[in-house]
XYZ file of C-alpha atoms in Angstrom:
218
model
C 20.899 25.250 1.637
C 17.834 27.424 1.068
C 17.002 28.542 -2.444
C 16.243 32.186 -3.061
C 13.108 33.293 -4.878
C 13.817 35.644 -7.741
C 13.107 39.268 -6.943
C 9.768 40.639 -8.103
C 8.404 37.144 -8.881
C 5.356 36.158 -6.868
C 5.438 32.610 -5.555
C 2.450 30.405 -6.454
C -0.167 30.166 -3.718
C -0.137 26.747 -2.049
C -3.126 25.045 -0.461
C -3.255 23.338 2.924
C -2.239 19.993 1.437
C 0.660 21.388 -0.534
C -1.163 21.643 -3.854
C -0.794 24.779 -5.922
C -3.988 26.812 -5.975
C -5.652 27.613 -9.277
C -5.523 31.421 -9.780
C -8.412 31.277 -12.272
C -10.580 29.581 -9.684
C -9.655 32.241 -7.131
C -10.716 34.965 -9.565
C -13.997 33.141 -10.184
C -14.650 32.961 -6.435
C -13.918 36.674 -5.964
C -16.246 37.618 -8.816
C -18.943 35.314 -7.501
C -18.591 36.899 -4.061
C -18.854 40.354 -5.590
C -22.036 39.378 -7.425
C -23.584 37.928 -4.270
C -22.558 40.856 -2.060
C -24.017 43.391 -4.487
C -27.250 41.427 -4.938
C -27.922 40.412 -1.340
C -25.616 42.498 0.859
C -22.666 41.338 2.919
C -24.578 40.114 5.965
C -27.193 38.167 3.980
C -24.649 36.410 1.760
C -23.487 32.970 2.860
C -20.350 31.102 1.871
C -22.669 28.428 0.448
C -24.229 30.999 -1.883
C -20.795 32.162 -3.023
C -19.698 28.586 -3.686
C -22.853 27.945 -5.689
C -22.390 31.146 -7.710
C -18.753 30.239 -8.432
C -19.731 26.626 -9.216
C -17.211 25.222 -6.743
C -17.464 23.438 -3.412
C -17.565 25.366 -0.148
C -14.330 23.603 0.792
C -12.701 25.135 -2.290
C -13.870 28.596 -1.241
C -12.386 28.121 2.228
C -9.133 26.834 0.743
C -8.685 30.277 -0.824
C -10.324 32.528 1.771
C -10.514 32.241 5.542
C -13.928 33.885 5.850
C -16.416 36.307 4.308
C -14.451 39.338 5.443
C -11.388 38.086 3.571
C -13.564 37.688 0.489
C -14.950 41.196 0.818
C -11.401 42.500 1.130
C -10.461 40.650 -2.068
C -13.468 42.147 -3.861
C -12.466 45.633 -2.739
C -8.860 45.076 -3.775
C -9.891 43.888 -7.230
C -12.112 46.927 -7.797
C -9.458 49.291 -6.446
C -6.970 47.724 -8.842
C -8.775 49.505 -11.672
C -7.141 52.721 -10.458
C -3.712 51.197 -11.122
C -4.558 50.663 -14.791
C -4.328 54.380 -15.493
C -1.315 55.206 -17.687
C 1.599 57.137 -16.280
C 2.234 60.432 -17.967
C 5.498 61.371 -19.614
C 6.985 64.812 -18.881
C 4.683 67.555 -20.161
C 6.277 70.262 -22.291
C 3.568 72.913 -22.330
C 0.238 73.992 -20.850
C -1.693 72.592 -23.804
C -0.330 69.101 -23.148
C -1.141 69.465 -19.454
C -4.736 70.464 -20.231
C -5.179 67.618 -22.709
C -3.796 65.054 -20.286
C -5.905 66.288 -17.361
C -9.051 66.059 -19.477
C -8.290 62.519 -20.662
C -7.372 61.451 -17.133
C -10.486 63.053 -15.680
C -12.772 61.343 -18.177
C -11.300 57.926 -17.366
C -11.418 58.555 -13.619
C -15.025 59.753 -13.569
C -16.119 56.935 -15.875
C -14.618 54.537 -13.341
C -16.138 56.294 -10.329
C -19.607 56.487 -11.894
C -19.916 52.997 -13.332
C -22.555 50.776 -11.773
C -20.130 48.344 -10.107
C -18.148 51.109 -8.399
C -21.275 52.875 -7.157
C -22.833 49.638 -5.880
C -19.612 48.550 -4.207
C -19.293 52.000 -2.645
C -22.737 51.605 -1.099
C -21.772 48.166 0.196
C -18.541 49.445 1.749
C -20.341 52.348 3.424
C -22.943 49.949 4.831
C -20.143 47.889 6.408
C -18.131 50.892 7.646
C -19.103 50.526 11.305
C -18.508 46.783 11.446
C -15.361 46.789 9.296
C -13.815 50.300 9.315
C -10.451 48.895 8.227
C -11.950 47.788 4.895
C -13.110 51.326 4.158
C -9.619 52.632 4.892
C -8.052 50.025 2.635
C -10.415 50.765 -0.238
C -9.583 54.457 -0.009
C -5.861 53.730 0.224
C -5.842 51.249 -2.672
C -8.103 53.271 -4.956
C -9.134 56.940 -4.666
C -6.067 57.941 -2.638
C -3.755 56.686 -5.390
C -5.419 58.816 -8.046
C -5.363 61.816 -5.698
C -1.650 61.355 -5.001
C -0.955 60.959 -8.706
C -2.698 64.248 -9.535
C -0.920 65.963 -6.654
C 2.429 64.832 -8.036
C 1.386 65.906 -11.531
C 0.589 69.437 -10.310
C 3.838 69.494 -8.350
C 5.867 68.588 -11.444
C 3.896 70.997 -13.644
C 4.616 73.791 -11.161
C 8.338 73.009 -11.252
C 8.238 73.219 -15.052
C 6.471 76.578 -14.915
C 3.239 75.348 -16.503
C 1.080 76.249 -13.483
C 1.581 77.780 -10.056
C 0.153 75.518 -7.352
C 1.675 76.457 -3.956
C -0.171 73.474 -2.449
C -0.569 70.816 -5.166
C -2.634 68.544 -2.908
C -5.288 71.252 -2.573
C -5.363 71.801 -6.341
C -5.828 68.078 -6.990
C -8.549 67.828 -4.345
C -10.376 70.806 -5.828
C -10.183 69.373 -9.331
C -11.505 65.924 -8.390
C -14.295 67.529 -6.343
C -15.309 69.604 -9.363
C -15.198 66.554 -11.612
C -17.529 64.636 -9.301
C -19.857 67.471 -8.335
C -23.288 66.759 -6.868
C -23.934 64.064 -9.460
C -21.781 61.578 -7.552
C -23.962 61.935 -4.459
C -27.098 61.594 -6.575
C -25.659 58.432 -8.127
C -24.979 56.964 -4.682
C -28.562 57.776 -3.707
C -29.815 56.151 -6.898
C -31.710 59.212 -8.120
C -29.862 59.804 -11.387
C -27.979 57.948 -14.095
C -24.279 58.131 -15.000
C -23.525 60.953 -17.457
C -23.146 60.239 -21.142
C -19.576 60.421 -22.406
C -20.040 63.729 -24.269
C -21.549 65.408 -21.216
C -18.908 63.897 -18.958
C -16.056 65.102 -21.150
C -17.551 68.599 -21.357
C -17.896 68.862 -17.567
C -14.371 67.517 -17.029
C -12.913 69.992 -19.533
C -14.738 72.941 -17.953
C -13.411 71.971 -14.524
C -9.863 71.652 -15.855
C -10.107 75.103 -17.437
C -11.303 76.645 -14.154
C -8.393 75.094 -12.241
C -5.784 76.033 -14.836
C -7.011 79.640 -14.850
C -6.997 79.758 -11.047
C -3.423 78.458 -10.913
C -2.049 80.092 -14.039
C 1.728 80.552 -13.975
C-alpha cells in the first residue's frame, strides 16, 4: 500500500544513492555558481571553478545539478524569487491609500531592479539569450512578469472600487513601471551611471505615480 505525501509539503531531495541531499549545500553551490557566472561569464565558467568556489567536490555539484545550464537556471530562479517577497496588499479604501501603496511598492521594485546583482545577472541572461532563449523566458515569467501581473490586478481592483478608472489595467501597469525605470535602467545596464539614491528614487517613483493617478482619475 502506497503512502500519500501530505499536500503542500515538499519531499526531501534524494541523491543517486538514496541519501537525502543537504539543502544548505545546494544553496551554497547556487551562490557559488552565481558568483562565478557574474565574474567570468557563463561560457568561461567551469564546473571545477564552481566546486572550488562552493568548497565542495565536483561530484557533489553534479549530484545536485545535471550541468551548467541547470545551475544557471537555479541562479535565475533564486534571483527571480526576490519578486515573490513583495507583500500582498489588503483591500484599499481610498485613493490616498492606493497612492501610498503604489509608492512603497515602486520603491521596493526599483531598488530590486537597480541593485548590482540584478543588473549584472540581467547582462548575463541577455548574453546567453541566443544560446538559451528558454532561460530568458523563464526569468521574465518568474520575476518581472509577476510584478507586472500584480500591478495589473491592483489597478483592476482599484477600478472596481471606484478609486481610479483604468479601462485596460495592463496598459496602466506597463506605463507605470516604464516611468519608474525610465532611461536610467538602460544606462545602468550599459554601466554608465550608478543606482539612484533612495531619496531620489522615492521622489521619481512618487512623481510617476501621481502622473498615472491623474491620467486615470475616477
